[in-house]
Amino acid sequence: MDIFDKHQALAQRRGQLLGTGADPFDLEIEALHGPCEATIRGRRTILVGTNNYLGLTFDPDCIEAGCEALRRFGTGTTGSRIANGTYAAHRALEAEIAAFMGRARAIVFTTGYQANLATISALAGAKDIVFVDSDWHASIFDGCRLSGATVVRFRHNDPEDLDRRLERNPNPDGCRLIVVEGLYSMLGDVARLREIVAVKKRHGAFLLVDEAHSMGVFGDKGRGVAEAQGVETEVDFIVGTFSKSLGAIGGFAVSDHPRFDLLRVAARPYMFTASPGPATIATVRAALAKIAAHPELRARIWDNARRLHAGLTALGFALAAPPGPILSIRLPDERTTVFAWNRLLELGVYVNLALPPGTPGGVCLLRGSVSAAHTTEQIDRVLDRFARLAEELGRFAASVAAA
Ligand code: PMP
């Protein structure tokens, strides 16, 4: 037996996709021309699938801050936060994130994935129950597994179902932690946090919200969906990432809980990995200052989201959610979706290809995301390419039916 035999089903599935002419999981970006355009397969391409919501990856102040930190503090910390990997800048960033999010305490992690892994696995223990939305991100799933807690899934964005499950699982010998996302990364729908908070209070549970896709975009101050829905004080823990609106890499968790800092000695994904490098920390600090000082960035991403959403809807595409930073289009099946994704690339537009089992409810999606840095001209060019795709999809469906 070969050690890779267990992945045979994956290999077959990948082989099927490769047979369509492109390897969607091995796409190379050959050159970048700012936050929203790149060269892919030798072609100038508009990027509409990057999570670069505020377009800060090429911000001159962020770049300068990163270069300066590289020169002064070197290329990496070469150690974990609990050894030699905590510099003054890590602490300063934690204070700045706490202030930005309006919380007493913040902890910085090396990635957003690890922020969930660390926070969930340290908050929940073997005697606890974690109630998770069934459209959970892999980092939430893995955090639950690492925690050893019992996991109860509730129907996607369904507070009534959550209520029933809490009712059935009182857990007098342990705690109960609810984990949801502010903005769901696949469909782009927003959590019903007001109702979820009401359920949480009724049952005396704790609530963690992952604002990975919503921080910087939702709320008057850009703190996320909890801010936008006016329920921040009822959310016990917020997790976020630096890899989307902040244009870098890393993650954080914030809380007002007086014992929150215990995570630093309880969370293995915090303790046993090297801390984020100086350049990363410096760019994140600059980006955070930028989003605090420039609310017009948020206004721009919402304008772009509305324009793209309206245009795609007018072309007859089925959008999975109302306008927002994530614009996912439902297509009828995998063949059509892969065809559409390939054609868009040939037409100079990059979106994400999202297929089961990575999607909720087995849906096939072209997952687009807008940026504050998209110009109106770029959005209109994208819509022009989608108009061509819409015509071709009609012909594609007819040819499949005839075959
Ligand atoms: N949470 C959610 C909801 C995400 O979508 C992601 C990444 N796509 C993460 C956490 C992990 O963040 P990162 O990629 O920064 O590690």
CSV table of C-alpha atoms and ligand atoms in Angstrom, one decimal:
chain,number,residue,atom,x,y,z
A,1,MET,CA,0.0,0.0,0.0
A,2,ASP,CA,1.3,3.5,-0.8
A,3,ILE,CA,1.1,6.2,1.8
A,4,PHE,CA,-0.9,8.5,-0.7
A,5,ASP,CA,-3.6,5.9,-1.4
A,6,LYS,CA,-5.9,7.5,1.1
A,7,HIS,CA,-6.0,10.6,-1.2
A,8,GLN,CA,-7.1,8.7,-4.2
A,9,ALA,CA,-10.5,10.3,-4.3
A,10,LEU,CA,-8.9,13.7,-4.2
A,11,ALA,CA,-6.5,12.8,-7.0
A,12,GLN,CA,-9.5,11.7,-9.1
A,13,ARG,CA,-11.4,14.9,-8.5
A,14,ARG,CA,-8.3,17.0,-9.3
A,15,GLY,CA,-7.8,15.0,-12.5
A,16,GLN,CA,-11.3,15.7,-13.6
A,17,LEU,CA,-10.8,19.4,-13.1
A,18,LEU,CA,-7.4,19.3,-14.9
A,19,GLY,CA,-9.2,17.7,-17.8
A,20,THR,CA,-11.1,21.0,-18.3
A,21,GLY,CA,-7.9,22.8,-19.5
A,22,ALA,CA,-6.8,24.7,-16.4
A,23,ASP,CA,-5.6,23.9,-13.0
A,24,PRO,CA,-7.6,26.2,-10.8
A,25,PHE,CA,-5.6,25.3,-7.7
A,26,ASP,CA,-2.3,26.1,-9.1
A,27,LEU,CA,-2.8,29.4,-10.7
A,28,GLU,CA,0.3,31.5,-11.0
A,29,ILE,CA,0.3,35.3,-10.8
A,30,GLU,CA,3.1,36.3,-13.0
A,31,ALA,CA,3.3,40.0,-12.2
A,32,LEU,CA,1.2,42.5,-10.2
A,33,HIS,CA,0.2,46.0,-11.5
A,34,GLY,CA,-1.2,47.4,-8.3
A,35,PRO,CA,-3.9,45.9,-6.0
A,36,CYS,CA,-6.4,45.1,-8.7
A,37,GLU,CA,-4.6,44.1,-11.8
A,38,ALA,CA,-2.1,41.3,-12.6
A,39,THR,CA,-0.5,39.3,-15.4
A,40,ILE,CA,-1.9,35.8,-15.4
A,41,ARG,CA,-1.0,33.4,-18.2
A,42,GLY,CA,0.7,36.3,-20.0
A,43,ARG,CA,-2.6,38.3,-20.0
A,44,ARG,CA,-3.4,41.5,-18.2
A,45,THR,CA,-6.1,40.5,-15.8
A,46,ILE,CA,-8.5,42.4,-13.5
A,47,LEU,CA,-8.5,40.8,-10.0
A,48,VAL,CA,-11.9,40.3,-8.6
A,49,GLY,CA,-11.2,37.6,-6.1
A,50,THR,CA,-8.4,38.7,-3.7
A,51,ASN,CA,-10.0,39.8,-0.4
A,52,ASN,CA,-7.9,42.9,-0.8
A,53,TYR,CA,-11.0,44.8,0.4
A,54,LEU,CA,-9.5,48.2,1.0
A,55,GLY,CA,-6.7,47.8,-1.7
A,56,LEU,CA,-3.9,48.6,0.8
A,57,THR,CA,-1.3,46.1,-0.4
A,58,PHE,CA,0.3,48.8,-2.5
A,59,ASP,CA,-0.3,51.7,-0.2
A,60,PRO,CA,2.9,53.8,-0.2
A,61,ASP,CA,2.8,54.4,3.6
A,62,CYS,CA,2.4,50.7,4.4
A,63,ILE,CA,5.2,49.8,2.0
A,64,GLU,CA,7.5,52.4,3.5
A,65,ALA,CA,6.7,51.3,7.1
A,66,GLY,CA,7.5,47.7,6.1
A,67,CYS,CA,10.8,48.6,4.4
A,68,GLU,CA,11.9,50.7,7.4
A,69,ALA,CA,11.1,47.8,9.8
A,70,LEU,CA,13.0,45.4,7.6
A,71,ARG,CA,16.1,47.6,7.8
A,72,ARG,CA,15.8,48.3,11.5
A,73,PHE,CA,14.6,44.9,12.9
A,74,GLY,CA,15.6,42.3,10.3
A,75,THR,CA,13.8,39.8,8.2
A,76,GLY,CA,12.2,37.7,11.0
A,77,THR,CA,11.9,37.2,14.7
A,78,THR,CA,13.1,33.5,14.6
A,79,GLY,CA,11.1,32.7,17.7
A,80,SER,CA,7.7,32.4,19.3
A,81,ARG,CA,5.9,35.0,21.2
A,82,ILE,CA,6.7,33.3,24.5
A,83,ALA,CA,10.4,33.1,23.8
A,84,ASN,CA,12.3,35.7,21.8
A,85,GLY,CA,9.5,36.6,19.4
A,86,THR,CA,7.8,39.5,21.2
A,87,TYR,CA,9.2,42.9,20.1
A,88,ALA,CA,8.0,46.3,21.2
A,89,ALA,CA,6.1,46.5,17.8
A,90,HIS,CA,4.0,43.4,18.6
A,91,ARG,CA,2.9,44.9,21.8
A,92,ALA,CA,2.3,48.3,20.2
A,93,LEU,CA,0.1,46.6,17.5
A,94,GLU,CA,-1.8,44.7,20.2
A,95,ALA,CA,-2.6,48.0,22.0
A,96,GLU,CA,-3.6,49.6,18.7
A,97,ILE,CA,-5.9,46.8,17.7
A,98,ALA,CA,-7.5,46.8,21.2
A,99,ALA,CA,-8.1,50.6,20.8
A,100,PHE,CA,-9.4,50.2,17.2
A,101,MET,CA,-11.8,47.4,18.2
A,102,GLY,CA,-12.8,49.2,21.4
A,103,ARG,CA,-11.7,46.4,23.6
A,104,ALA,CA,-9.6,46.0,26.7
A,105,ARG,CA,-7.3,43.3,25.4
A,106,ALA,CA,-5.9,42.1,22.1
A,107,ILE,CA,-3.5,39.2,21.1
A,108,VAL,CA,-1.7,39.0,17.8
A,109,PHE,CA,-1.1,35.6,16.0
A,110,THR,CA,1.0,34.6,13.1
A,111,THR,CA,-2.0,34.0,10.8
A,112,GLY,CA,-5.8,34.3,10.9
A,113,TYR,CA,-6.1,30.6,10.7
A,114,GLN,CA,-4.0,30.3,13.8
A,115,ALA,CA,-6.0,33.0,15.6
A,116,ASN,CA,-9.1,30.8,15.3
A,117,LEU,CA,-7.1,27.6,16.1
A,118,ALA,CA,-5.5,29.2,19.2
A,119,THR,CA,-8.6,31.1,20.5
A,120,ILE,CA,-11.1,28.3,20.1
A,121,SER,CA,-8.8,25.5,21.3
A,122,ALA,CA,-7.8,27.4,24.4
A,123,LEU,CA,-11.3,28.7,25.3
A,124,ALA,CA,-13.0,25.4,24.9
A,125,GLY,CA,-11.9,22.3,26.8
A,126,ALA,CA,-13.0,18.6,27.0
A,127,LYS,CA,-16.0,19.4,29.2
A,128,ASP,CA,-17.3,22.2,27.0
A,129,ILE,CA,-19.6,22.3,24.1
A,130,VAL,CA,-19.0,24.5,21.0
A,131,PHE,CA,-22.0,25.4,19.0
A,132,VAL,CA,-20.9,26.3,15.4
A,133,ASP,CA,-22.6,27.5,12.3
A,134,SER,CA,-22.6,24.7,9.8
A,135,ASP,CA,-21.0,27.0,7.2
A,136,TRP,CA,-17.8,27.0,9.2
A,137,HIS,CA,-14.4,28.0,8.0
A,138,ALA,CA,-11.7,25.3,8.1
A,139,SER,CA,-9.9,27.2,10.9
A,140,ILE,CA,-13.0,27.1,13.1
A,141,PHE,CA,-13.4,23.4,12.4
A,142,ASP,CA,-9.8,22.7,13.2
A,143,GLY,CA,-9.9,24.9,16.3
A,144,CYS,CA,-12.8,22.8,17.6
A,145,ARG,CA,-11.0,19.6,16.9
A,146,LEU,CA,-7.9,20.8,18.7
A,147,SER,CA,-10.0,21.8,21.7
A,148,GLY,CA,-11.3,18.3,22.4
A,149,ALA,CA,-14.7,19.9,23.1
A,150,THR,CA,-18.0,18.4,22.0
A,151,VAL,CA,-19.2,20.1,18.8
A,152,VAL,CA,-22.8,20.8,18.0
A,153,ARG,CA,-23.5,22.3,14.5
A,154,PHE,CA,-26.6,24.4,13.9
A,155,ARG,CA,-28.2,25.3,10.6
A,156,HIS,CA,-26.5,28.1,8.7
A,157,ASN,CA,-27.4,31.6,10.1
A,158,ASP,CA,-30.4,30.2,11.9
A,159,PRO,CA,-30.8,31.6,15.5
A,160,GLU,CA,-33.9,29.5,16.1
A,161,ASP,CA,-32.1,26.3,15.4
A,162,LEU,CA,-29.2,27.5,17.6
A,163,ASP,CA,-31.8,28.2,20.3
A,164,ARG,CA,-33.2,24.6,20.1
A,165,ARG,CA,-29.7,23.1,20.2
A,166,LEU,CA,-28.7,25.1,23.3
A,167,GLU,CA,-32.0,24.1,24.9
A,168,ARG,CA,-31.2,20.4,24.3
A,169,ASN,CA,-27.6,20.6,25.5
A,170,PRO,CA,-27.5,22.4,28.9
A,171,ASN,CA,-24.0,21.2,29.9
A,172,PRO,CA,-24.1,22.0,33.7
A,173,ASP,CA,-20.5,20.7,34.2
A,174,GLY,CA,-18.9,22.9,31.5
A,175,CYS,CA,-19.2,26.0,29.4
A,176,ARG,CA,-21.0,26.6,26.1
A,177,LEU,CA,-19.3,28.7,23.3
A,178,ILE,CA,-21.1,29.8,20.2
A,179,VAL,CA,-18.9,30.5,17.1
A,180,VAL,CA,-20.2,32.3,14.1
A,181,GLU,CA,-18.7,34.5,11.3
A,182,GLY,CA,-19.7,38.1,10.8
A,183,LEU,CA,-19.6,37.9,7.0
A,184,TYR,CA,-19.6,34.4,5.5
A,185,SER,CA,-16.7,33.9,3.2
A,186,MET,CA,-18.4,31.7,0.5
A,187,LEU,CA,-21.9,33.1,0.0
A,188,GLY,CA,-21.1,36.6,1.3
A,189,ASP,CA,-24.2,36.7,3.6
A,190,VAL,CA,-24.2,38.6,6.9
A,191,ALA,CA,-24.7,36.9,10.3
A,192,ARG,CA,-28.0,37.6,12.1
A,193,LEU,CA,-26.0,38.7,15.1
A,194,ARG,CA,-28.8,40.5,16.9
A,195,GLU,CA,-30.9,37.4,17.2
A,196,ILE,CA,-27.9,35.2,17.9
A,197,VAL,CA,-26.9,37.6,20.8
A,198,ALA,CA,-30.5,37.3,22.2
A,199,VAL,CA,-30.2,33.5,22.1
A,200,LYS,CA,-26.8,33.6,23.7
A,201,LYS,CA,-28.0,35.8,26.6
A,202,ARG,CA,-31.1,33.6,27.2
A,203,HIS,CA,-28.8,30.5,27.6
A,204,GLY,CA,-25.9,32.1,29.4
A,205,ALA,CA,-23.4,31.0,26.7
A,206,PHE,CA,-20.3,32.7,25.4
A,207,LEU,CA,-20.1,34.1,21.9
A,208,LEU,CA,-17.1,34.3,19.5
A,209,VAL,CA,-17.5,36.1,16.2
A,210,ASP,CA,-14.9,35.7,13.4
A,211,GLU,CA,-14.8,39.1,11.6
A,212,ALA,CA,-12.1,38.0,9.1
A,213,HIS,CA,-14.1,39.3,6.1
A,214,SER,CA,-16.0,42.1,7.8
A,215,MET,CA,-13.4,44.1,9.7
A,216,GLY,CA,-12.5,47.3,7.8
A,217,VAL,CA,-15.7,47.1,5.7
A,218,PHE,CA,-18.7,47.0,8.1
A,219,GLY,CA,-19.6,49.4,10.9
A,220,ASP,CA,-19.1,53.2,11.3
A,221,LYS,CA,-15.6,52.6,12.6
A,222,GLY,CA,-14.9,49.6,10.5
A,223,ARG,CA,-14.9,47.1,13.4
A,224,GLY,CA,-17.2,44.6,11.6
A,225,VAL,CA,-20.7,43.2,11.7
A,226,ALA,CA,-21.0,43.3,15.5
A,227,GLU,CA,-20.4,47.0,15.4
A,228,ALA,CA,-22.8,47.5,12.4
A,229,GLN,CA,-25.6,45.6,14.2
A,230,GLY,CA,-24.9,47.4,17.5
A,231,VAL,CA,-24.2,44.3,19.6
A,232,GLU,CA,-20.5,44.6,20.3
A,233,THR,CA,-20.9,44.6,24.1
A,234,GLU,CA,-22.6,41.2,23.9
A,235,VAL,CA,-19.9,39.6,21.8
A,236,ASP,CA,-17.3,38.1,24.2
A,237,PHE,CA,-14.5,37.4,21.7
A,238,ILE,CA,-13.8,38.7,18.3
A,239,VAL,CA,-11.2,37.0,15.9
A,240,GLY,CA,-9.9,38.7,12.9
A,241,THR,CA,-7.2,38.5,10.3
A,242,PHE,CA,-4.5,40.9,8.8
A,243,SER,CA,-4.7,39.1,5.4
A,244,LYS,CA,-7.8,40.9,4.0
A,245,SER,CA,-8.6,44.5,4.7
A,246,LEU,CA,-5.2,45.1,6.2
A,247,GLY,CA,-3.4,43.7,3.2
A,248,ALA,CA,-0.8,41.6,5.0
A,249,ILE,CA,-0.7,38.4,7.0
A,250,GLY,CA,-1.4,37.5,10.6
A,251,GLY,CA,-4.4,37.4,12.9
A,252,PHE,CA,-5.8,38.7,16.2
A,253,ALA,CA,-8.3,38.1,18.9
A,254,VAL,CA,-9.8,40.8,21.2
A,255,SER,CA,-11.9,40.6,24.3
A,256,ASP,CA,-12.9,42.5,27.5
A,257,HIS,CA,-12.6,39.3,29.5
A,258,PRO,CA,-10.3,40.1,32.5
A,259,ARG,CA,-8.5,36.7,32.1
A,260,PHE,CA,-8.1,36.9,28.3
A,261,ASP,CA,-4.3,37.0,28.5
A,262,LEU,CA,-4.3,33.4,29.8
A,263,LEU,CA,-4.6,32.5,26.2
A,264,ARG,CA,-0.9,33.4,25.8
A,265,VAL,CA,0.1,30.4,28.0
A,266,ALA,CA,-2.8,28.1,27.1
A,267,ALA,CA,-3.0,28.3,23.3
A,268,ARG,CA,-0.6,26.1,21.5
A,269,PRO,CA,-0.9,27.8,18.1
A,270,TYR,CA,0.2,31.0,19.8
A,271,MET,CA,3.0,29.4,21.8
A,272,PHE,CA,4.6,27.0,19.4
A,273,THR,CA,5.1,28.9,16.2
A,274,ALA,CA,7.3,31.9,15.3
A,275,SER,CA,5.7,35.4,15.7
A,276,PRO,CA,4.9,37.6,12.7
A,277,GLY,CA,8.0,39.3,11.3
A,278,PRO,CA,8.8,43.0,11.8
A,279,ALA,CA,7.9,44.1,8.3
A,280,THR,CA,4.5,42.4,8.6
A,281,ILE,CA,3.8,44.0,11.9
A,282,ALA,CA,4.9,47.4,10.6
A,283,THR,CA,2.6,47.3,7.5
A,284,VAL,CA,-0.3,46.2,9.6
A,285,ARG,CA,0.2,49.1,12.0
A,286,ALA,CA,0.3,51.5,9.1
A,287,ALA,CA,-2.8,49.9,7.5
A,288,LEU,CA,-4.8,50.0,10.7
A,289,ALA,CA,-4.0,53.7,11.1
A,290,LYS,CA,-5.1,54.2,7.5
A,291,ILE,CA,-8.4,52.5,7.9
A,292,ALA,CA,-9.1,54.5,11.1
A,293,ALA,CA,-8.3,57.8,9.4
A,294,HIS,CA,-9.9,57.1,6.0
A,295,PRO,CA,-13.6,56.1,6.3
A,296,GLU,CA,-13.9,57.0,2.6
A,297,LEU,CA,-12.2,53.7,1.8
A,298,ARG,CA,-15.2,52.0,3.2
A,299,ALA,CA,-17.6,54.2,1.3
A,300,ARG,CA,-15.7,53.3,-1.9
A,301,ILE,CA,-15.8,49.5,-1.5
A,302,TRP,CA,-19.6,49.8,-0.8
A,303,ASP,CA,-20.1,51.9,-4.0
A,304,ASN,CA,-18.1,49.3,-6.0
A,305,ALA,CA,-20.0,46.5,-4.4
A,306,ARG,CA,-23.4,48.0,-5.3
A,307,ARG,CA,-22.3,48.8,-8.9
A,308,LEU,CA,-21.0,45.3,-9.5
A,309,HIS,CA,-24.0,43.6,-7.8
A,310,ALA,CA,-26.5,45.7,-9.8
A,311,GLY,CA,-24.6,45.1,-13.1
A,312,LEU,CA,-24.4,41.3,-12.6
A,313,THR,CA,-28.0,41.1,-11.5
A,314,ALA,CA,-29.1,43.0,-14.6
A,315,LEU,CA,-27.1,40.5,-16.7
A,316,GLY,CA,-29.2,37.7,-15.2
A,317,PHE,CA,-26.6,36.2,-12.8
A,318,ALA,CA,-27.9,34.7,-9.6
A,319,LEU,CA,-26.1,36.5,-6.7
A,320,ALA,CA,-26.0,34.5,-3.5
A,321,ALA,CA,-26.4,37.6,-1.2
A,322,PRO,CA,-27.3,41.3,-1.3
A,323,PRO,CA,-24.5,43.7,-2.2
A,324,GLY,CA,-21.4,43.4,-0.1
A,325,PRO,CA,-17.6,42.9,-0.4
A,326,ILE,CA,-18.1,39.3,-1.4
A,327,LEU,CA,-20.2,38.8,-4.5
A,328,SER,CA,-20.8,35.1,-5.2
A,329,ILE,CA,-22.6,33.9,-8.3
A,330,ARG,CA,-24.5,30.6,-8.1
A,331,LEU,CA,-24.1,28.4,-11.2
A,332,PRO,CA,-26.1,25.2,-11.9
A,333,ASP,CA,-23.3,22.6,-11.8
A,334,GLU,CA,-19.6,22.0,-11.7
A,335,ARG,CA,-19.1,21.7,-15.4
A,336,THR,CA,-20.7,25.1,-16.1
A,337,THR,CA,-18.8,26.7,-13.2
A,338,VAL,CA,-15.4,25.5,-14.3
A,339,PHE,CA,-16.2,26.5,-17.9
A,340,ALA,CA,-17.2,30.0,-16.7
A,341,TRP,CA,-14.2,30.4,-14.6
A,342,ASN,CA,-11.8,29.5,-17.4
A,343,ARG,CA,-13.6,31.7,-19.9
A,344,LEU,CA,-13.4,34.7,-17.5
A,345,LEU,CA,-9.7,34.2,-17.2
A,346,GLU,CA,-9.3,34.1,-20.9
A,347,LEU,CA,-11.3,37.4,-21.0
A,348,GLY,CA,-9.0,38.9,-18.5
A,349,VAL,CA,-11.0,38.6,-15.2
A,350,TYR,CA,-10.0,36.6,-12.2
A,351,VAL,CA,-12.5,35.4,-9.7
A,352,ASN,CA,-12.3,32.5,-7.2
A,353,LEU,CA,-13.7,29.1,-8.3
A,354,ALA,CA,-15.5,27.6,-5.3
A,355,LEU,CA,-16.8,24.1,-5.6
A,356,PRO,CA,-18.1,21.4,-3.2
A,357,PRO,CA,-17.0,20.2,-0.7
A,358,GLY,CA,-15.5,23.6,0.0
A,359,THR,CA,-18.9,25.3,-0.3
A,360,PRO,CA,-22.0,25.3,1.9
A,361,GLY,CA,-24.9,23.0,0.7
A,362,GLY,CA,-22.9,21.7,-2.2
A,363,VAL,CA,-23.3,24.9,-4.3
A,364,CYS,CA,-21.0,25.8,-7.2
A,365,LEU,CA,-19.9,29.4,-7.1
A,366,LEU,CA,-17.9,32.0,-8.9
A,367,ARG,CA,-16.8,33.9,-5.9
A,368,GLY,CA,-16.0,37.5,-6.6
A,369,SER,CA,-14.7,40.1,-4.1
A,370,VAL,CA,-14.5,43.9,-4.7
A,371,SER,CA,-11.9,46.3,-3.5
A,372,ALA,CA,-12.1,50.0,-2.6
A,373,ALA,CA,-9.2,50.3,-5.1
A,374,HIS,CA,-11.2,49.1,-8.1
A,375,THR,CA,-11.9,52.1,-10.4
A,376,THR,CA,-15.3,52.5,-11.9
A,377,GLU,CA,-13.7,51.8,-15.3
A,378,GLN,CA,-12.4,48.5,-14.0
A,379,ILE,CA,-15.8,47.5,-12.6
A,380,ASP,CA,-17.4,48.3,-15.9
A,381,ARG,CA,-14.8,46.4,-17.8
A,382,VAL,CA,-15.5,43.4,-15.5
A,383,LEU,CA,-19.2,43.8,-16.3
A,384,ASP,CA,-18.5,43.9,-20.0
A,385,ARG,CA,-16.6,40.5,-19.7
A,386,PHE,CA,-19.5,39.1,-17.7
A,387,ALA,CA,-21.9,40.2,-20.4
A,388,ARG,CA,-19.9,38.1,-22.9
A,389,LEU,CA,-19.8,35.2,-20.5
A,390,ALA,CA,-23.6,35.4,-20.1
A,391,GLU,CA,-24.0,35.0,-23.9
A,392,GLU,CA,-21.5,32.1,-24.0
A,393,LEU,CA,-23.2,30.3,-21.1
A,394,GLY,CA,-26.4,30.2,-23.0
A,395,ARG,CA,-24.6,28.5,-25.9
A,396,PHE,CA,-22.7,26.2,-23.5
A,397,ALA,CA,-25.9,25.0,-21.9
A,398,ALA,CA,-27.4,24.3,-25.3
A,399,SER,CA,-24.3,22.3,-26.4
A,400,VAL,CA,-24.4,20.3,-23.2
A,401,ALA,CA,-28.1,19.6,-23.6
A,402,ALA,CA,-27.5,18.5,-27.3
A,403,ALA,CA,-24.5,16.2,-26.3
B,1,PMP,N1,-11.6,33.0,9.1
B,1,PMP,C1,-12.3,33.1,8.0
B,1,PMP,C2,-13.7,33.3,8.0
B,1,PMP,C3,-11.6,33.1,6.8
B,1,PMP,O1,-12.2,33.2,5.6
B,1,PMP,C4,-10.2,32.9,6.8
B,1,PMP,C5,-9.3,32.9,5.5
B,1,PMP,N2,-10.0,32.9,4.3
B,1,PMP,C6,-9.5,32.8,8.0
B,1,PMP,C7,-10.3,32.8,9.1
B,1,PMP,C8,-8.0,32.6,8.1
B,1,PMP,O2,-7.4,33.7,7.8
B,1,PMP,P1,-5.9,33.8,7.2
B,1,PMP,O3,-6.0,33.4,5.7
B,1,PMP,O4,-5.5,35.2,7.3
B,1,PMP,O5,-5.0,32.8,7.9
